[in-house]
Structures are given as C-alpha cells and as structure tokens.
Amino acid sequence: GRGGFASPPLPMGGSLFDFEDLEEAAPAESTWEATAWRDPTLDSNRYSALPMTEEERERLTVPASAVGEKLRPTLKEHGVAIVTGVVPAEELASLEADFARDLAELVDAEALAGAPEPVRLAHARFLEGGPAAFPPLTASQLTASAGFAVARCLSHGRFAWRVRRHPGVHAVFRAIHREAGADRLVTSLDVTLFTPAGQRPAESNSFSAHVDQNSHDVRPGLGDCESFQGILYVWPSGSRSSTTVVWPGSHRSVWPEMMRDAGSYARGALGVHYSGVGEMADRARARALAAGWARQARRAVVPAGALLVWDSRTVHAGWLGGPRLAQAVCLEPASRRSECHRLAKLRLAALGLPSTHWASVGMEHDIALGAPGYLCRLGTEMSDCGSAGVILPLRPAIRPAALAPAADVEALRKLVSVDYHLTGLWEPPPGVEQLLEASVRDSCRRYL
C-alpha cells in the first residue's frame, strides 16, 4: 500500500518531453569485448562511452516474470541485469505525478506572487508539463553529481517511498536473495535521480569509474557479502539521457585486481566501500583499467518501468547528460541489519536524509553529511538569470513522507548534529529509541 501520506492530485499535465528519441539504438557493430572508443587517460579525467546496442541489451534483459529462473544466472555472468516490466506501464504516469507533487511542495508558492514574469512563466510550464518541464537551473539547486537529489528531503518524498515499497521491486530483490532464505527485506534510503528535459545530452563525462564493495571493509559482513543495488527507471534511458555506465563482467575480472591495490586496503580500514579506479595507488594498473573501461563500458539503455540491477563489485559510474527520473533502491534481508543500524535508519527517515546504497547499514550518504534535512531553515530566493534560465523560489525542504504526523520535530533537532564514526555511521546513544520509533510512520518503519 501507499501508506497514509497520499495527497490530492495537482492540476499537472503529462510530460512535455518526447521520449521516443531516447530509444535510439547505438551502432549495431558494437560489442563490449572489442569496441575501440575514445581512450581516456587519468590525466584528462574525461571519458566517453557508447550506449548499449540492442544485442548487448538483450543479453542483460530479464523479464519480471522470469526473475526466479534467469536473474541470478544473468547477474553471476555479467554482474548487471535489466529487469523489465517491474512497474506496469499504466502505473508510470502515477509515479511521475507523485514526483511532480514532491517538486510542487518544494516551490514557495507565496513568493511567486511578486515574481518576475520569466519566473512565473517557468513555474506555469512546470505545472502544465510536470517534472520534465522543471527549470534545469532550479534542478541544479537540488541535486549533486549525476543528478543525485540529496537536498531538501526529495529522496524522502512520495515518489521515493512508493518505489521502496513497490511489490514489483520487492519481487526482484526477493529473487536475488532467495538463497539467503530472506523472508523479509529492508530498504535503503538512497537518492532520487533527477535531471529535467532541459538538461542537454553529453558526449563525455568526468572519469569516475568505481565499485561499491571493498573486500577490506572493516565493517562486519560488508566486505564479503553478496551486495546488489538497483535503479528503477520511470523515464526511459537511451542514447540522449542521463544513465548509469556499467562494465559487464568486471565483477569477476576487474574487481579482484582493484582489491589487490594498496588504496583499497587503506579505504577499507576506514570503513569506505567506494573504490575508484582513479584512486588506485598503482598508477600503471589504474591506467590500464581506465583504458579497459573506455573500450568495454556501456551506457545502460533501460526502458521505462525497468529496474537496472548490478553487483556492487561491478565497475560502474553515473552519466550526466540528458533527462532522467529514477530512484536508486537496494533491498537486503532483514537478518543482516542490526538494531543499531535500524535506529540509525529511523533517524535518516525522520530527518529526510539519504543513505548510501546499503539497505542493511544506516550509513548516511557522504554528500549529505552534516546536513539538517527537514530542519533546514534556509530556502532559495528566486532569480531570473536570463539566458541561463530561472531559479524558482524554494522552501527549505519538503516534509519527509515517513515522518509521523505527531512527531516531535523540535526534539529531533538534537539528532541533526551527531558524531560519526568511520564514514557516515552513527551509534544511537541511550534514550533515543522511543523518540525515533515515534517519529516514523509504521507504514514506513517496517521497511527499515
């Protein structure tokens, strides 16, 4: 179910963006074994990647109806899969409307009364066209990196929580973890991914190829467990859109090499799972892997309603260039999640702060460390920046969907500034359990 926080629909039309051109196939001759493409160097810190061809995409595609038989073998071989039909086509417009309501709640409607005409017109276009018509310059105030909506509680809106609890998403991760005997799954609180239609396609991106699992991680159970993460695509991802770049098969061949690097040992000692090719201590080996990435990595081509899933040991990176509306999500067996991490996740849910991809660990996203979340007091003033676009007036944050109606918000303020150990981890002090339990809706709390 949706829980108790559904809101009445706003007068918003369908998407203004024509997504048909996102379905263009990449050149048919491409294969990820032997394609020569622009060879990046670590010095330039830039790379280009081809979109998947139809043949490459079919190799990774698993229909939602076949996850029980085909998903784990596909992930074992390639380290990545595209699960189609996770969200029915007839439900996608409703999901997009949820995100439109999240964005509309964030706009300071009262301040619009005296706004310059370009600002008011931009807001009107958004109300008519939905998230695709949201001003790109305004979107840049809400996001970081490859469109990560880490600010103003957008990763805790109606949209994000609907995806986290969606039965289709749960069916996929239940199939992944079936050998673990998972009778109940808990969710991550990872970021929403959003770039509106005004975001231009890109020919290259900053080089950020990495893996999200470190075999030397000092946190118990994280270095050697099976870890899979995903992104649910509401808008399709094609050759002219933001997406994820993946290196199929790298979880078997490249990850072990990266883990032999001295840099991986050092990061693991700090409890850091993120391990980038560009951060390797062995620069010669890093250059060789960067060249391999240039030849064999592919921009994921994902249809609307599909879930891109990959092994956290697979080398991947975000690609910013063109529109995207998607939700990062990971589900893991509840048996992996300790009581300490459950309480840490309750804090994130109540304050509207994002986590990393782990579902079993209450690790606050490193981009958001120290952020006040829902208790932020500073909004954003409107601005007409001429040819650069407009910035709509923004409220400090939306109310997190998981925050209980009767939550003591002022009491939660003492949990905004906390001491972290390792990276983004918080140990709840005695006496906060009752406050945290009362601060999160039951309809969300049981998923944490």
XYZ file of N, CA and C in Angstrom, residues 143-267:
375
model
N 20.276 19.095 -6.645
C 20.993 17.866 -6.964
C 22.501 18.062 -6.944
N 23.204 16.944 -6.931
C 24.665 16.936 -6.994
C 25.091 15.765 -7.865
N 26.350 15.774 -8.257
C 26.917 14.684 -9.038
C 26.051 14.412 -10.271
N 25.684 13.161 -10.526
C 24.926 12.792 -11.724
C 23.423 12.898 -11.485
N 22.990 14.067 -10.959
C 21.568 14.268 -10.714
C 21.070 13.660 -9.422
N 21.944 13.502 -8.421
C 21.542 12.926 -7.138
C 20.756 13.963 -6.335
N 19.499 13.684 -6.049
C 18.673 14.610 -5.272
C 18.939 14.387 -3.784
N 20.030 14.950 -3.305
C 20.448 14.733 -1.922
C 19.908 15.802 -0.978
N 19.360 16.884 -1.513
C 18.977 18.024 -0.683
C 17.465 18.154 -0.548
N 17.043 18.860 0.499
C 15.655 19.296 0.715
C 14.671 18.144 0.842
N 15.164 16.983 1.239
C 14.330 15.809 1.539
C 13.654 15.202 0.319
N 14.089 15.554 -0.890
C 13.463 14.984 -2.082
C 13.620 13.468 -2.145
N 14.672 12.938 -1.546
C 14.853 11.489 -1.541
C 13.982 10.804 -0.497
N 13.143 11.579 0.161
C 12.193 11.024 1.128
C 10.779 11.498 0.830
N 10.496 11.756 -0.429
C 9.166 12.191 -0.824
C 8.239 11.029 -1.132
N 7.071 11.357 -1.647
C 6.078 10.348 -2.022
C 6.660 9.379 -3.044
N 7.351 9.955 -4.031
C 7.912 9.171 -5.127
C 8.899 8.128 -4.610
N 9.877 8.567 -3.842
C 10.931 7.666 -3.379
C 10.365 6.535 -2.530
N 9.467 6.871 -1.616
C 8.939 5.845 -0.728
C 7.993 4.892 -1.447
N 7.337 5.353 -2.468
C 6.491 4.441 -3.246
C 7.347 3.395 -3.960
N 8.490 3.811 -4.486
C 9.393 2.858 -5.134
C 9.958 1.880 -4.115
N 10.376 2.360 -2.958
C 10.977 1.490 -1.939
C 10.025 0.395 -1.478
N 8.733 0.666 -1.518
C 7.753 -0.307 -1.035
C 7.035 -1.031 -2.166
N 7.431 -0.766 -3.398
C 6.698 -1.310 -4.537
C 6.835 -2.839 -4.590
N 5.728 -3.557 -4.738
C 5.804 -5.029 -4.758
C 6.647 -5.574 -5.903
N 6.665 -4.884 -7.037
C 7.492 -5.341 -8.150
C 8.971 -5.261 -7.833
N 9.377 -4.191 -7.157
C 10.775 -4.041 -6.745
C 11.136 -5.116 -5.729
N 10.231 -5.361 -4.781
C 10.491 -6.385 -3.764
C 10.601 -7.769 -4.387
N 9.806 -8.044 -5.410
C 9.867 -9.352 -6.069
C 11.233 -9.584 -6.701
N 11.814 -8.534 -7.274
C 13.137 -8.657 -7.895
C 14.197 -8.980 -6.846
N 14.221 -8.231 -5.763
C 15.256 -8.455 -4.754
C 15.008 -9.739 -3.965
N 13.761 -10.155 -3.863
C 13.486 -11.438 -3.218
C 14.069 -12.578 -4.048
N 13.990 -12.448 -5.375
C 14.591 -13.458 -6.247
C 16.111 -13.453 -6.120
N 16.692 -12.280 -5.960
C 18.146 -12.182 -5.804
C 18.601 -12.858 -4.521
N 17.849 -12.639 -3.448
C 18.275 -13.112 -2.127
C 17.590 -14.408 -1.710
N 17.027 -15.135 -2.659
C 16.264 -16.329 -2.285
C 17.138 -17.384 -1.612
N 18.411 -17.474 -2.001
C 19.294 -18.462 -1.391
C 19.625 -18.115 0.051
N 19.457 -16.846 0.403
C 19.684 -16.433 1.791
C 18.460 -16.707 2.654
N 17.396 -17.220 2.039
C 16.176 -17.515 2.778
C 15.515 -16.278 3.331
N 15.539 -15.209 2.556
C 15.005 -13.935 3.038
C 13.484 -13.983 3.119
N 12.957 -13.940 4.333
C 11.507 -13.883 4.489
C 11.023 -12.441 4.570
N 11.929 -11.523 4.904
C 11.580 -10.099 4.966
C 12.773 -9.287 4.493
N 12.472 -8.267 3.701
C 13.514 -7.404 3.162
C 13.396 -6.008 3.747
N 14.534 -5.357 3.926
C 14.547 -3.959 4.355
C 15.153 -3.130 3.230
N 14.826 -1.844 3.213
C 15.205 -0.985 2.096
C 16.313 -0.003 2.452
N 17.053 0.378 1.442
C 17.974 1.503 1.565
C 17.168 2.799 1.547
N 17.835 3.896 1.813
C 17.217 5.229 1.739
C 18.030 6.083 0.769
N 18.358 5.473 -0.342
C 19.248 6.081 -1.325
C 18.551 7.205 -2.085
N 19.292 7.867 -2.952
C 18.846 9.113 -3.572
C 17.883 8.892 -4.735
N 17.047 9.892 -4.963
C 16.296 10.016 -6.202
C 17.232 10.617 -7.248
N 17.087 10.186 -8.498
C 17.933 10.675 -9.595
C 17.063 11.480 -10.544
N 17.383 12.776 -10.672
C 16.515 13.653 -11.452
C 17.307 14.684 -12.232
N 17.099 14.694 -13.523
C 17.502 15.803 -14.388
C 16.349 16.039 -15.348
N 15.864 17.273 -15.469
C 14.704 17.553 -16.330
C 15.063 17.528 -17.806
N 14.051 17.714 -18.642
C 14.243 17.603 -20.091
C 15.175 18.671 -20.641
N 15.331 19.776 -19.936
C 16.212 20.833 -20.414
C 17.683 20.519 -20.290
N 18.017 19.426 -19.597
C 19.414 19.013 -19.466
C 19.904 18.453 -20.802
N 20.961 19.018 -21.344
C 21.448 18.602 -22.656
C 22.198 17.275 -22.583
N 22.125 16.476 -23.655
C 22.929 15.251 -23.724
C 24.418 15.580 -23.664
N 25.221 14.599 -23.292
C 26.664 14.815 -23.157
C 27.434 13.830 -24.022
N 28.563 14.294 -24.552
C 29.457 13.434 -25.323
C 30.513 12.784 -24.433
N 30.768 13.401 -23.280
C 31.757 12.848 -22.361
C 31.360 13.230 -20.944
N 31.963 12.539 -19.984
C 31.724 12.799 -18.570
C 33.038 12.726 -17.808
N 33.023 13.253 -16.600
C 34.189 13.110 -15.732
C 34.423 11.628 -15.442
N 35.683 11.248 -15.385
C 36.029 9.844 -15.156
C 35.823 9.511 -13.684
N 34.875 8.616 -13.397
C 34.577 8.265 -12.006
C 34.249 6.785 -11.862
N 34.833 5.948 -12.704
C 34.567 4.509 -12.638
C 34.947 3.970 -11.261
N 34.045 3.199 -10.663
C 34.284 2.720 -9.305
C 33.482 1.451 -9.029
N 33.780 0.832 -7.913
C 32.968 -0.253 -7.372
C 32.459 0.186 -6.006
N 31.389 -0.456 -5.550
C 30.778 -0.071 -4.276
C 30.891 -1.156 -3.215
N 31.870 -2.024 -3.368
C 32.132 -3.020 -2.330
C 33.634 -3.206 -2.219
N 34.113 -3.169 -0.985
C 35.545 -3.271 -0.708
C 35.770 -4.500 0.167
N 36.525 -5.450 -0.331
C 36.734 -6.696 0.415
C 37.493 -6.474 1.719
N 38.115 -5.305 1.875
C 38.880 -4.996 3.087
C 38.085 -4.129 4.066
N 36.805 -3.942 3.802
C 35.945 -3.119 4.654
C 35.941 -3.676 6.076
N 36.276 -2.830 7.048
C 36.354 -3.282 8.439
C 34.982 -3.435 9.076
N 33.947 -2.920 8.436
C 32.611 -3.089 8.986
C 32.189 -4.544 8.824
N 31.735 -5.188 9.889
C 31.451 -6.629 9.844
C 30.444 -6.995 8.755
N 30.811 -7.991 7.958
C 29.885 -8.570 6.994
C 29.760 -7.859 5.669
N 30.335 -6.676 5.505
C 30.123 -5.913 4.274
C 31.144 -6.222 3.186
N 32.314 -6.679 3.564
C 33.348 -6.925 2.573
C 33.151 -8.194 1.780
N 32.449 -9.169 2.361
C 32.342 -10.467 1.697
C 30.908 -10.913 1.440
N 29.934 -10.063 1.709
C 28.541 -10.457 1.478
C 28.160 -10.242 0.016
N 27.067 -10.864 -0.405
C 26.504 -10.559 -1.714
C 25.805 -9.211 -1.623
N 26.186 -8.296 -2.484
C 25.594 -6.954 -2.458
C 25.150 -6.573 -3.862
N 23.867 -6.255 -3.982
C 23.303 -5.848 -5.270
C 22.522 -4.556 -5.074
N 22.648 -3.653 -6.017
C 21.942 -2.385 -5.936
C 21.206 -2.130 -7.240
N 20.250 -1.218 -7.207
C 19.448 -1.014 -8.403
C 18.972 0.410 -8.573
N 18.451 0.687 -9.770
C 17.814 1.964 -10.085
C 16.544 1.662 -10.863
N 15.412 2.117 -10.344
C 14.122 1.956 -11.015
C 13.895 3.159 -11.925
N 13.754 2.907 -13.214
C 13.600 3.980 -14.203
C 12.126 4.235 -14.497
N 11.680 5.467 -14.235
C 10.323 5.884 -14.587
C 10.319 6.460 -15.995
N 11.328 7.240 -16.323
C 11.542 7.658 -17.708
C 12.536 6.688 -18.335
N 12.401 6.408 -19.628
C 13.358 5.513 -20.271
C 14.734 6.158 -20.380
N 15.735 5.326 -20.363
C 17.113 5.799 -20.504
C 17.651 5.330 -21.843
N 18.049 6.278 -22.683
C 18.564 5.940 -24.004
C 19.849 6.665 -24.312
N 20.113 6.873 -25.585
C 21.391 7.441 -26.010
C 21.520 8.927 -25.715
N 20.404 9.588 -25.378
C 20.434 11.031 -25.134
C 19.965 11.375 -23.720
N 20.203 10.465 -22.784
C 19.720 10.703 -21.426
C 20.790 10.377 -20.393
N 20.596 10.906 -19.197
C 21.445 10.537 -18.072
C 21.162 9.081 -17.717
N 22.186 8.381 -17.268
C 22.023 6.956 -17.008
C 23.172 6.471 -16.133
N 23.334 5.162 -16.061
C 24.472 4.547 -15.387
C 25.332 3.856 -16.434
N 26.631 4.018 -16.323
C 27.568 3.322 -17.202
C 28.070 2.089 -16.458
N 28.037 0.937 -17.120
C 28.442 -0.318 -16.483
C 29.489 -1.028 -17.336
N 30.325 -1.796 -16.671
C 31.327 -2.617 -17.346
C 30.945 -4.068 -17.106
N 30.179 -4.679 -17.997
C 29.721 -6.058 -17.791
C 30.886 -7.025 -17.617
N 30.749 -7.903 -16.636
C 31.775 -8.899 -16.362
C 32.898 -8.433 -15.470
N 32.951 -7.150 -15.169
C 34.072 -6.617 -14.378
C 34.036 -7.078 -12.929
N 32.886 -7.550 -12.456
C 32.812 -8.041 -11.076
C 33.672 -9.289 -10.892
N 33.920 -10.007 -11.994
C 34.733 -11.221 -11.924
C 36.202 -10.967 -12.251
N 36.457 -10.063 -13.198
C 37.828 -9.896 -13.689
C 38.547 -8.663 -13.156
N 37.818 -7.567 -12.973
C 38.457 -6.298 -12.607
C 38.444 -6.071 -11.099
N 37.326 -6.362 -10.458
C 37.207 -6.121 -9.016
C 38.334 -6.786 -8.218
N 38.665 -8.061 -8.484
C 39.764 -8.664 -7.714
C 41.083 -7.910 -7.868
N 41.342 -7.392 -9.071
C 42.572 -6.616 -9.266
C 42.544 -5.335 -8.453
N 41.397 -4.673 -8.436
C 41.286 -3.442 -7.662
C 41.478 -3.707 -6.178
N 41.011 -4.856 -5.716
C 41.118 -5.166 -4.293
C 42.546 -5.511 -3.876
N 43.403 -5.820 -4.846
C 44.814 -6.068 -4.521
C 45.617 -4.777 -4.419
N 44.994 -3.663 -4.751
C 45.684 -2.376 -4.717
C 45.787 -1.863 -3.282
N 46.894 -1.212 -2.974
C 47.111 -0.691 -1.616
C 46.042 0.316 -1.217
N 45.521 1.058 -2.191
C 44.486 2.034 -1.879
C 43.219 1.404 -1.348
N 42.875 0.216 -1.834
C 41.683 -0.474 -1.347
C 41.858 -0.900 0.101
N 43.061 -1.350 0.457
C 43.338 -1.699 1.848
C 43.160 -0.477 2.748
N 43.684 0.655 2.306
C 43.618 1.871 3.123
C 42.183 2.338 3.309
N 41.390 2.319 2.234
C 39.999 2.752 2.352
C 39.190 1.780 3.194
